[in-house]
Short mmCIF file of C-alpha atoms in Angstrom, two decimals:
data_model
loop_
_atom_site.label_atom_id
_atom_site.label_comp_id
_atom_site.label_asym_id
_atom_site.label_seq_id
_atom_site.Cartn_x
_atom_site.Cartn_y
_atom_site.Cartn_z
CA MET A 1 27.09 29.74 124.75
CA SER A 2 29.77 31.81 123.07
CA VAL A 3 29.62 34.00 120.02
CA THR A 4 32.43 34.06 117.50
CA THR A 5 33.18 37.27 115.66
CA PRO A 6 34.64 36.97 112.15
CA GLN A 7 38.27 38.07 111.89
CA THR A 8 37.96 39.38 108.33
CA GLN A 9 36.97 42.92 109.29
CA ALA A 10 40.50 43.98 110.29
CA GLN A 11 41.91 42.54 107.09
CA GLN A 12 39.34 44.42 105.02
CA ILE A 13 40.18 47.71 106.72
CA GLU A 14 43.93 47.21 106.28
CA SER A 15 43.72 46.20 102.64
CA GLY A 16 41.21 48.96 101.97
CA LEU A 17 43.58 51.65 103.21
CA LEU A 18 46.40 50.45 100.99
CA SER A 19 44.37 49.44 97.98
CA THR A 20 42.58 52.77 97.63
CA ARG A 21 45.69 54.95 97.57
CA PRO A 22 47.83 55.56 94.48
CA VAL A 23 51.04 53.54 94.37
CA TRP A 24 53.17 56.69 94.35
CA LEU A 25 51.45 57.99 97.51
CA VAL A 26 51.94 54.70 99.36
CA GLY A 27 55.57 54.87 98.19
CA ILE A 28 56.03 58.35 99.62
CA LEU A 29 54.41 57.42 102.93
CA ALA A 30 56.44 54.20 103.15
CA THR A 31 59.61 56.15 102.37
CA LEU A 32 58.91 58.69 105.10
CA ALA A 33 58.23 55.90 107.60
CA GLY A 34 61.39 54.07 106.53
CA ALA A 35 63.47 57.24 106.78
CA VAL A 36 62.22 58.01 110.29
CA VAL A 37 62.80 54.45 111.54
CA THR A 38 66.26 54.28 109.94
CA GLU A 39 67.30 57.65 111.37
CA ALA A 40 66.08 56.56 114.81
CA PHE A 41 68.15 53.38 114.46
CA ALA A 42 71.21 55.47 113.56
CA LEU A 43 70.64 57.84 116.48
CA VAL A 44 70.48 54.89 118.89
CA ALA A 45 73.73 53.55 117.41
CA ARG A 46 75.33 56.98 117.72
CA ALA A 47 74.19 57.23 121.36
CA ALA A 48 75.66 53.77 122.00
CA GLY A 49 79.05 55.09 120.92
CA VAL A 50 79.30 53.83 117.35
CA PRO A 51 81.52 56.30 115.46
CA MET A 52 79.55 57.84 112.62
CA GLU A 53 82.42 58.38 110.23
CA ALA A 54 82.60 56.54 106.94
CA ALA A 55 84.51 56.75 103.68
CA SER A 56 83.31 55.93 100.21
CA PRO A 57 85.36 53.41 98.23
CA GLY A 58 88.33 55.31 96.84
CA ALA A 59 88.21 58.06 99.48
CA LYS A 60 91.39 58.91 101.35
CA GLU A 61 89.73 59.46 104.72
CA ALA A 62 86.41 59.02 106.49
CA ALA A 63 83.93 61.86 106.79
CA GLU A 64 81.34 62.32 109.51
CA ILE A 65 77.82 61.12 108.76
CA PRO A 66 75.66 64.03 109.92
CA VAL A 67 72.53 63.70 112.02
CA GLY A 68 69.79 63.35 109.43
CA GLY A 69 72.13 61.67 106.97
CA PHE A 70 70.36 58.34 107.18
CA PHE A 71 66.98 60.04 106.75
CA GLY A 72 68.23 61.82 103.63
CA GLY A 73 69.82 58.68 102.25
CA VAL A 74 66.58 56.73 102.55
CA LEU A 75 64.66 59.55 100.85
CA PHE A 76 67.18 59.76 98.02
CA TRP A 77 67.42 56.04 97.26
CA SER A 78 63.71 55.37 97.71
CA VAL A 79 62.89 57.57 94.72
CA ALA A 80 64.14 54.77 92.46
CA GLY A 81 62.02 52.28 94.39
CA ILE A 82 58.90 54.38 93.99
CA VAL A 83 59.53 54.76 90.25
CA LEU A 84 60.05 50.99 90.03
CA ALA A 85 56.80 50.33 91.92
CA VAL A 86 54.79 52.68 89.71
CA ALA A 87 56.23 51.12 86.55
CA LEU A 88 55.57 47.59 87.78
CA ALA A 89 52.01 48.51 88.77
CA ARG A 90 51.47 49.67 85.21
CA TRP A 91 53.24 46.99 83.19
CA ALA A 92 54.14 43.90 85.25
CA GLU A 93 52.02 40.78 85.28
CA ARG A 94 52.81 40.15 88.96
CA PRO A 95 53.92 43.54 90.30
CA ALA A 96 54.10 42.68 94.01
CA ARG A 97 56.25 39.60 93.49
CA THR A 98 58.49 41.30 90.92
CA PHE A 99 58.93 44.31 93.21
CA THR A 100 59.74 42.16 96.24
CA VAL A 101 62.28 39.98 94.42
CA THR A 102 63.95 42.99 92.80
CA THR A 103 64.16 45.08 95.97
CA VAL A 104 65.41 42.19 98.11
CA ALA A 105 68.15 41.55 95.55
CA LEU A 106 69.05 45.26 95.45
CA THR A 107 69.10 45.42 99.24
CA ALA A 108 71.45 42.43 99.34
CA LEU A 109 73.71 44.13 96.78
CA SER A 110 73.65 47.36 98.79
CA LEU A 111 75.32 45.56 101.69
CA ALA A 112 78.55 45.45 99.69
CA GLY A 113 79.04 49.22 100.01
CA PRO A 114 79.47 49.30 103.79
CA ALA A 115 81.50 46.09 103.70
CA VAL A 116 84.19 47.61 101.47
CA ALA A 117 84.14 51.14 102.92
CA PRO A 118 87.78 52.04 103.63
CA HIS A 119 88.86 53.94 106.74
CA THR A 120 85.58 52.99 108.45
CA ALA A 121 85.27 51.29 111.83
CA THR A 122 83.82 47.78 111.75
CA SER A 123 81.03 48.86 114.11
CA THR A 124 80.13 51.65 111.70
CA GLN A 125 80.15 49.23 108.76
CA ILE A 126 77.75 46.98 110.65
CA VAL A 127 75.42 49.88 111.47
CA LEU A 128 75.51 51.07 107.85
CA ALA A 129 74.68 47.60 106.53
CA ALA A 130 71.96 47.12 109.14
CA SER A 131 70.46 50.49 108.24
CA HIS A 132 69.96 49.26 104.66
CA VAL A 133 68.07 46.26 106.01
CA VAL A 134 66.04 48.42 108.43
CA ALA A 135 64.95 50.80 105.66
CA ALA A 136 64.05 47.93 103.34
CA ALA A 137 62.15 46.14 106.12
CA VAL A 138 59.87 49.16 106.43
CA VAL A 139 59.52 50.33 102.82
CA VAL A 140 59.42 47.09 100.80
CA PRO A 141 56.52 45.32 102.57
CA LEU A 142 54.30 48.41 102.49
CA LEU A 143 54.80 48.95 98.78
CA ALA A 144 54.57 45.23 98.00
CA ARG A 145 51.28 45.02 99.88
CA ARG A 146 49.94 47.94 97.86
CA LEU A 147 51.12 46.35 94.62
CA SER A 148 49.32 43.13 95.52
CA HIS A 149 46.05 45.06 95.11
CA VAL A 150 46.75 46.20 91.55
CA ARG A 151 43.80 45.36 89.32
CA ARG A 152 44.38 44.01 85.82
#
């Protein structure tokens, strides 16, 4: 005879951790995780020989992306995402869905920047675009999961 253990305990623990923390705190933790993962991705690309020099649209020449630049970029741009998440938690009828749709659309739009970066190697453009997706893949699901526990 075999005994079956319910699988709901792990789900309760996971949702409990996220649902008991303030949205802003989950946002900060998700941002830090996203920044670390994105910087690690960039360091692997750098070690693989991808040139880390990029130019902004309108710039005359490319500038080096420093070590830690991806980390700082994720921190900087995630502030807007945290503010959005807090506002949606307060006022949106379906905050998790609204947050997910909005951030996926913004991530898709952010891919245009690397694509049009002048004086930038194609391999660097690909790494820059992929880094946007990597950061979003870490940050967005964590915040969306927290927003799915908002009580009305």
